[in-house]
């Protein structure tokens, strides 16, 4: 499974030209998403902070993507976008985010997130 996840996030970043890609698992019991791994451009390493839990109480846009299985784009420059997502992007020196639900047999399992230092609209 780890090899599949690594290949998936590496190819997603390469195909889109994104600065970073992340795969997260939806932990319904803890009401959050758990980062499984992250790829940052310019590094050969996968973040080992896996297990970081992001509470869905704090990220309503993420909750919306998971519950509706609808992709969503967030831009730091768009003041109408989720404030907490924009703040997290800014703290990481990123400007845009694309959240894609990972769905298996009709059930949302988690997210693939593509972030970029450029403000993509």
JSON list of C-alpha atoms in Angstrom, two decimals:
[
{"chain": "A", "resi": 1, "resn": "UNK", "atom": "CA", "xyz": [0.00, 0.00, 0.00]},
{"chain": "A", "resi": 2, "resn": "UNK", "atom": "CA", "xyz": [2.82, 2.41, 0.83]},
{"chain": "A", "resi": 3, "resn": "UNK", "atom": "CA", "xyz": [4.37, 1.92, -2.63]},
{"chain": "A", "resi": 4, "resn": "UNK", "atom": "CA", "xyz": [1.01, 2.61, -4.30]},
{"chain": "A", "resi": 5, "resn": "UNK", "atom": "CA", "xyz": [0.51, 5.78, -2.23]},
{"chain": "A", "resi": 6, "resn": "UNK", "atom": "CA", "xyz": [4.02, 7.03, -3.04]},
{"chain": "A", "resi": 7, "resn": "UNK", "atom": "CA", "xyz": [3.56, 6.43, -6.76]},
{"chain": "A", "resi": 8, "resn": "UNK", "atom": "CA", "xyz": [0.12, 8.06, -6.73]},
{"chain": "A", "resi": 9, "resn": "UNK", "atom": "CA", "xyz": [1.17, 11.29, -5.04]},
{"chain": "A", "resi": 10, "resn": "UNK", "atom": "CA", "xyz": [4.43, 11.57, -7.05]},
{"chain": "A", "resi": 11, "resn": "UNK", "atom": "CA", "xyz": [2.64, 11.22, -10.38]},
{"chain": "A", "resi": 12, "resn": "UNK", "atom": "CA", "xyz": [-0.15, 13.60, -9.34]},
{"chain": "A", "resi": 13, "resn": "UNK", "atom": "CA", "xyz": [2.37, 16.34, -8.59]},
{"chain": "A", "resi": 14, "resn": "UNK", "atom": "CA", "xyz": [4.36, 15.68, -11.77]},
{"chain": "A", "resi": 15, "resn": "UNK", "atom": "CA", "xyz": [1.31, 15.66, -14.05]},
{"chain": "A", "resi": 16, "resn": "UNK", "atom": "CA", "xyz": [-0.08, 18.90, -12.68]},
{"chain": "A", "resi": 17, "resn": "UNK", "atom": "CA", "xyz": [3.14, 20.79, -11.97]},
{"chain": "A", "resi": 18, "resn": "UNK", "atom": "CA", "xyz": [2.00, 21.29, -8.37]},
{"chain": "A", "resi": 19, "resn": "UNK", "atom": "CA", "xyz": [4.46, 22.33, -5.69]},
{"chain": "A", "resi": 20, "resn": "UNK", "atom": "CA", "xyz": [3.12, 19.75, -3.24]},
{"chain": "A", "resi": 21, "resn": "UNK", "atom": "CA", "xyz": [0.78, 16.78, -3.13]},
{"chain": "A", "resi": 22, "resn": "UNK", "atom": "CA", "xyz": [-0.74, 15.05, -0.14]},
{"chain": "A", "resi": 23, "resn": "UNK", "atom": "CA", "xyz": [-2.81, 11.94, 0.44]},
{"chain": "A", "resi": 24, "resn": "UNK", "atom": "CA", "xyz": [-5.09, 11.93, 3.49]},
{"chain": "A", "resi": 25, "resn": "UNK", "atom": "CA", "xyz": [-7.47, 9.42, 5.05]},
{"chain": "A", "resi": 26, "resn": "UNK", "atom": "CA", "xyz": [-10.93, 10.42, 6.33]},
{"chain": "A", "resi": 27, "resn": "UNK", "atom": "CA", "xyz": [-11.06, 9.32, 9.98]},
{"chain": "A", "resi": 28, "resn": "UNK", "atom": "CA", "xyz": [-14.76, 9.54, 10.69]},
{"chain": "A", "resi": 29, "resn": "UNK", "atom": "CA", "xyz": [-14.39, 8.42, 14.32]},
{"chain": "A", "resi": 30, "resn": "UNK", "atom": "CA", "xyz": [-12.10, 11.36, 15.11]},
{"chain": "A", "resi": 31, "resn": "UNK", "atom": "CA", "xyz": [-13.97, 13.77, 12.79]},
{"chain": "A", "resi": 32, "resn": "UNK", "atom": "CA", "xyz": [-10.93, 14.67, 10.75]},
{"chain": "A", "resi": 33, "resn": "UNK", "atom": "CA", "xyz": [-8.53, 13.82, 7.99]},
{"chain": "A", "resi": 34, "resn": "UNK", "atom": "CA", "xyz": [-5.21, 12.17, 8.75]},
{"chain": "A", "resi": 35, "resn": "UNK", "atom": "CA", "xyz": [-2.27, 12.98, 6.52]},
{"chain": "A", "resi": 36, "resn": "UNK", "atom": "CA", "xyz": [-0.74, 9.75, 5.26]},
{"chain": "A", "resi": 37, "resn": "UNK", "atom": "CA", "xyz": [2.06, 11.26, 3.20]},
{"chain": "A", "resi": 38, "resn": "UNK", "atom": "CA", "xyz": [3.14, 14.43, 1.48]},
{"chain": "A", "resi": 39, "resn": "UNK", "atom": "CA", "xyz": [5.43, 15.18, -1.45]},
{"chain": "A", "resi": 40, "resn": "UNK", "atom": "CA", "xyz": [7.16, 18.56, -1.69]},
{"chain": "A", "resi": 41, "resn": "UNK", "atom": "CA", "xyz": [8.85, 19.62, -4.92]},
{"chain": "A", "resi": 42, "resn": "UNK", "atom": "CA", "xyz": [12.60, 19.87, -4.66]},
{"chain": "A", "resi": 43, "resn": "UNK", "atom": "CA", "xyz": [12.87, 17.16, -2.04]},
{"chain": "A", "resi": 44, "resn": "UNK", "atom": "CA", "xyz": [13.33, 13.46, -2.45]},
{"chain": "A", "resi": 45, "resn": "UNK", "atom": "CA", "xyz": [11.68, 12.73, 0.88]},
{"chain": "A", "resi": 46, "resn": "UNK", "atom": "CA", "xyz": [8.16, 11.96, 1.91]},
{"chain": "A", "resi": 47, "resn": "UNK", "atom": "CA", "xyz": [7.04, 13.85, 4.99]},
{"chain": "A", "resi": 48, "resn": "UNK", "atom": "CA", "xyz": [7.11, 11.54, 7.98]},
{"chain": "A", "resi": 49, "resn": "UNK", "atom": "CA", "xyz": [4.61, 13.64, 9.88]},
{"chain": "A", "resi": 50, "resn": "UNK", "atom": "CA", "xyz": [2.02, 11.08, 8.89]},
{"chain": "A", "resi": 51, "resn": "UNK", "atom": "CA", "xyz": [-0.68, 10.85, 11.46]},
{"chain": "A", "resi": 52, "resn": "UNK", "atom": "CA", "xyz": [-1.25, 14.59, 11.66]},
{"chain": "A", "resi": 53, "resn": "UNK", "atom": "CA", "xyz": [-4.99, 15.00, 12.23]},
{"chain": "A", "resi": 54, "resn": "UNK", "atom": "CA", "xyz": [-6.81, 18.00, 10.78]},
{"chain": "A", "resi": 55, "resn": "UNK", "atom": "CA", "xyz": [-10.19, 18.43, 12.50]},
{"chain": "A", "resi": 56, "resn": "UNK", "atom": "CA", "xyz": [-13.10, 18.92, 10.13]},
{"chain": "A", "resi": 57, "resn": "UNK", "atom": "CA", "xyz": [-14.55, 21.35, 12.68]},
{"chain": "A", "resi": 58, "resn": "UNK", "atom": "CA", "xyz": [-11.78, 23.72, 11.60]},
{"chain": "A", "resi": 59, "resn": "UNK", "atom": "CA", "xyz": [-11.96, 23.04, 7.84]},
{"chain": "A", "resi": 60, "resn": "UNK", "atom": "CA", "xyz": [-15.55, 23.23, 6.51]},
{"chain": "A", "resi": 61, "resn": "UNK", "atom": "CA", "xyz": [-14.42, 23.22, 2.87]},
{"chain": "A", "resi": 62, "resn": "UNK", "atom": "CA", "xyz": [-12.62, 19.93, 3.42]},
{"chain": "A", "resi": 63, "resn": "UNK", "atom": "CA", "xyz": [-15.74, 18.49, 5.06]},
{"chain": "A", "resi": 64, "resn": "UNK", "atom": "CA", "xyz": [-17.79, 19.60, 2.04]},
{"chain": "A", "resi": 65, "resn": "UNK", "atom": "CA", "xyz": [-15.45, 17.84, -0.41]},
{"chain": "A", "resi": 66, "resn": "UNK", "atom": "CA", "xyz": [-15.55, 14.63, 1.62]},
{"chain": "A", "resi": 67, "resn": "UNK", "atom": "CA", "xyz": [-19.31, 14.60, 2.13]},
{"chain": "A", "resi": 68, "resn": "UNK", "atom": "CA", "xyz": [-20.34, 15.62, -1.39]},
{"chain": "A", "resi": 69, "resn": "UNK", "atom": "CA", "xyz": [-17.49, 13.93, -3.30]},
{"chain": "A", "resi": 70, "resn": "UNK", "atom": "CA", "xyz": [-17.07, 17.21, -5.19]},
{"chain": "A", "resi": 71, "resn": "UNK", "atom": "CA", "xyz": [-13.60, 18.60, -6.00]},
{"chain": "A", "resi": 72, "resn": "UNK", "atom": "CA", "xyz": [-12.88, 22.11, -4.78]},
{"chain": "A", "resi": 73, "resn": "UNK", "atom": "CA", "xyz": [-10.25, 24.73, -5.48]},
{"chain": "A", "resi": 74, "resn": "UNK", "atom": "CA", "xyz": [-9.10, 27.21, -2.82]},
{"chain": "A", "resi": 75, "resn": "UNK", "atom": "CA", "xyz": [-7.06, 30.31, -3.55]},
{"chain": "A", "resi": 76, "resn": "UNK", "atom": "CA", "xyz": [-5.42, 32.55, -0.96]},
{"chain": "A", "resi": 77, "resn": "UNK", "atom": "CA", "xyz": [-6.37, 35.58, -3.06]},
{"chain": "A", "resi": 78, "resn": "UNK", "atom": "CA", "xyz": [-10.08, 34.67, -3.13]},
{"chain": "A", "resi": 79, "resn": "UNK", "atom": "CA", "xyz": [-11.56, 36.09, 0.07]},
{"chain": "A", "resi": 80, "resn": "UNK", "atom": "CA", "xyz": [-14.74, 34.06, -0.50]},
{"chain": "A", "resi": 81, "resn": "UNK", "atom": "CA", "xyz": [-12.82, 30.78, -0.09]},
{"chain": "A", "resi": 82, "resn": "UNK", "atom": "CA", "xyz": [-12.61, 28.98, 3.27]},
{"chain": "A", "resi": 83, "resn": "UNK", "atom": "CA", "xyz": [-10.69, 31.21, 5.68]},
{"chain": "A", "resi": 84, "resn": "UNK", "atom": "CA", "xyz": [-9.01, 28.34, 7.54]},
{"chain": "A", "resi": 85, "resn": "UNK", "atom": "CA", "xyz": [-7.85, 26.67, 4.30]},
{"chain": "A", "resi": 86, "resn": "UNK", "atom": "CA", "xyz": [-6.45, 30.00, 3.09]},
{"chain": "A", "resi": 87, "resn": "UNK", "atom": "CA", "xyz": [-4.62, 30.54, 6.41]},
{"chain": "A", "resi": 88, "resn": "UNK", "atom": "CA", "xyz": [-3.08, 27.06, 6.26]},
{"chain": "A", "resi": 89, "resn": "UNK", "atom": "CA", "xyz": [-1.91, 27.66, 2.69]},
{"chain": "A", "resi": 90, "resn": "UNK", "atom": "CA", "xyz": [-0.36, 31.01, 3.66]},
{"chain": "A", "resi": 91, "resn": "UNK", "atom": "CA", "xyz": [1.44, 29.44, 6.63]},
{"chain": "A", "resi": 92, "resn": "UNK", "atom": "CA", "xyz": [3.06, 26.98, 4.20]},
{"chain": "A", "resi": 93, "resn": "UNK", "atom": "CA", "xyz": [3.91, 29.71, 1.65]},
{"chain": "A", "resi": 94, "resn": "UNK", "atom": "CA", "xyz": [1.45, 28.25, -0.84]},
{"chain": "A", "resi": 95, "resn": "UNK", "atom": "CA", "xyz": [-1.22, 30.11, -2.81]},
{"chain": "A", "resi": 96, "resn": "UNK", "atom": "CA", "xyz": [-3.65, 27.58, -4.24]},
{"chain": "A", "resi": 97, "resn": "UNK", "atom": "CA", "xyz": [-5.10, 24.20, -3.37]},
{"chain": "A", "resi": 98, "resn": "UNK", "atom": "CA", "xyz": [-7.12, 21.62, -5.29]},
{"chain": "A", "resi": 99, "resn": "UNK", "atom": "CA", "xyz": [-8.89, 19.02, -3.13]},
{"chain": "A", "resi": 100, "resn": "UNK", "atom": "CA", "xyz": [-9.99, 15.83, -4.87]},
{"chain": "A", "resi": 101, "resn": "UNK", "atom": "CA", "xyz": [-12.04, 13.20, -3.02]},
{"chain": "A", "resi": 102, "resn": "UNK", "atom": "CA", "xyz": [-10.73, 9.64, -3.12]},
{"chain": "A", "resi": 103, "resn": "UNK", "atom": "CA", "xyz": [-13.76, 7.39, -3.59]},
{"chain": "A", "resi": 104, "resn": "UNK", "atom": "CA", "xyz": [-13.97, 3.62, -3.52]},
{"chain": "A", "resi": 105, "resn": "UNK", "atom": "CA", "xyz": [-17.23, 1.79, -4.26]},
{"chain": "A", "resi": 106, "resn": "UNK", "atom": "CA", "xyz": [-19.21, 4.96, -3.70]},
{"chain": "A", "resi": 107, "resn": "UNK", "atom": "CA", "xyz": [-17.64, 5.75, -0.32]},
{"chain": "A", "resi": 108, "resn": "UNK", "atom": "CA", "xyz": [-15.24, 8.64, 0.26]},
{"chain": "A", "resi": 109, "resn": "UNK", "atom": "CA", "xyz": [-12.02, 7.28, 1.73]},
{"chain": "A", "resi": 110, "resn": "UNK", "atom": "CA", "xyz": [-9.94, 10.43, 1.83]},
{"chain": "A", "resi": 111, "resn": "UNK", "atom": "CA", "xyz": [-8.39, 13.20, -0.24]},
{"chain": "A", "resi": 112, "resn": "UNK", "atom": "CA", "xyz": [-5.70, 13.90, -2.77]},
{"chain": "A", "resi": 113, "resn": "UNK", "atom": "CA", "xyz": [-4.62, 17.51, -2.33]},
{"chain": "A", "resi": 114, "resn": "UNK", "atom": "CA", "xyz": [-2.49, 19.40, -4.82]},
{"chain": "A", "resi": 115, "resn": "UNK", "atom": "CA", "xyz": [-1.00, 22.68, -3.61]},
{"chain": "A", "resi": 116, "resn": "UNK", "atom": "CA", "xyz": [0.98, 25.26, -5.51]},
{"chain": "A", "resi": 117, "resn": "UNK", "atom": "CA", "xyz": [3.16, 28.24, -4.79]},
{"chain": "A", "resi": 118, "resn": "UNK", "atom": "CA", "xyz": [1.48, 29.93, -7.76]},
{"chain": "A", "resi": 119, "resn": "UNK", "atom": "CA", "xyz": [-2.01, 31.37, -7.49]},
{"chain": "A", "resi": 120, "resn": "UNK", "atom": "CA", "xyz": [-3.89, 29.17, -9.93]},
{"chain": "A", "resi": 121, "resn": "UNK", "atom": "CA", "xyz": [-7.41, 30.22, -10.79]}
]
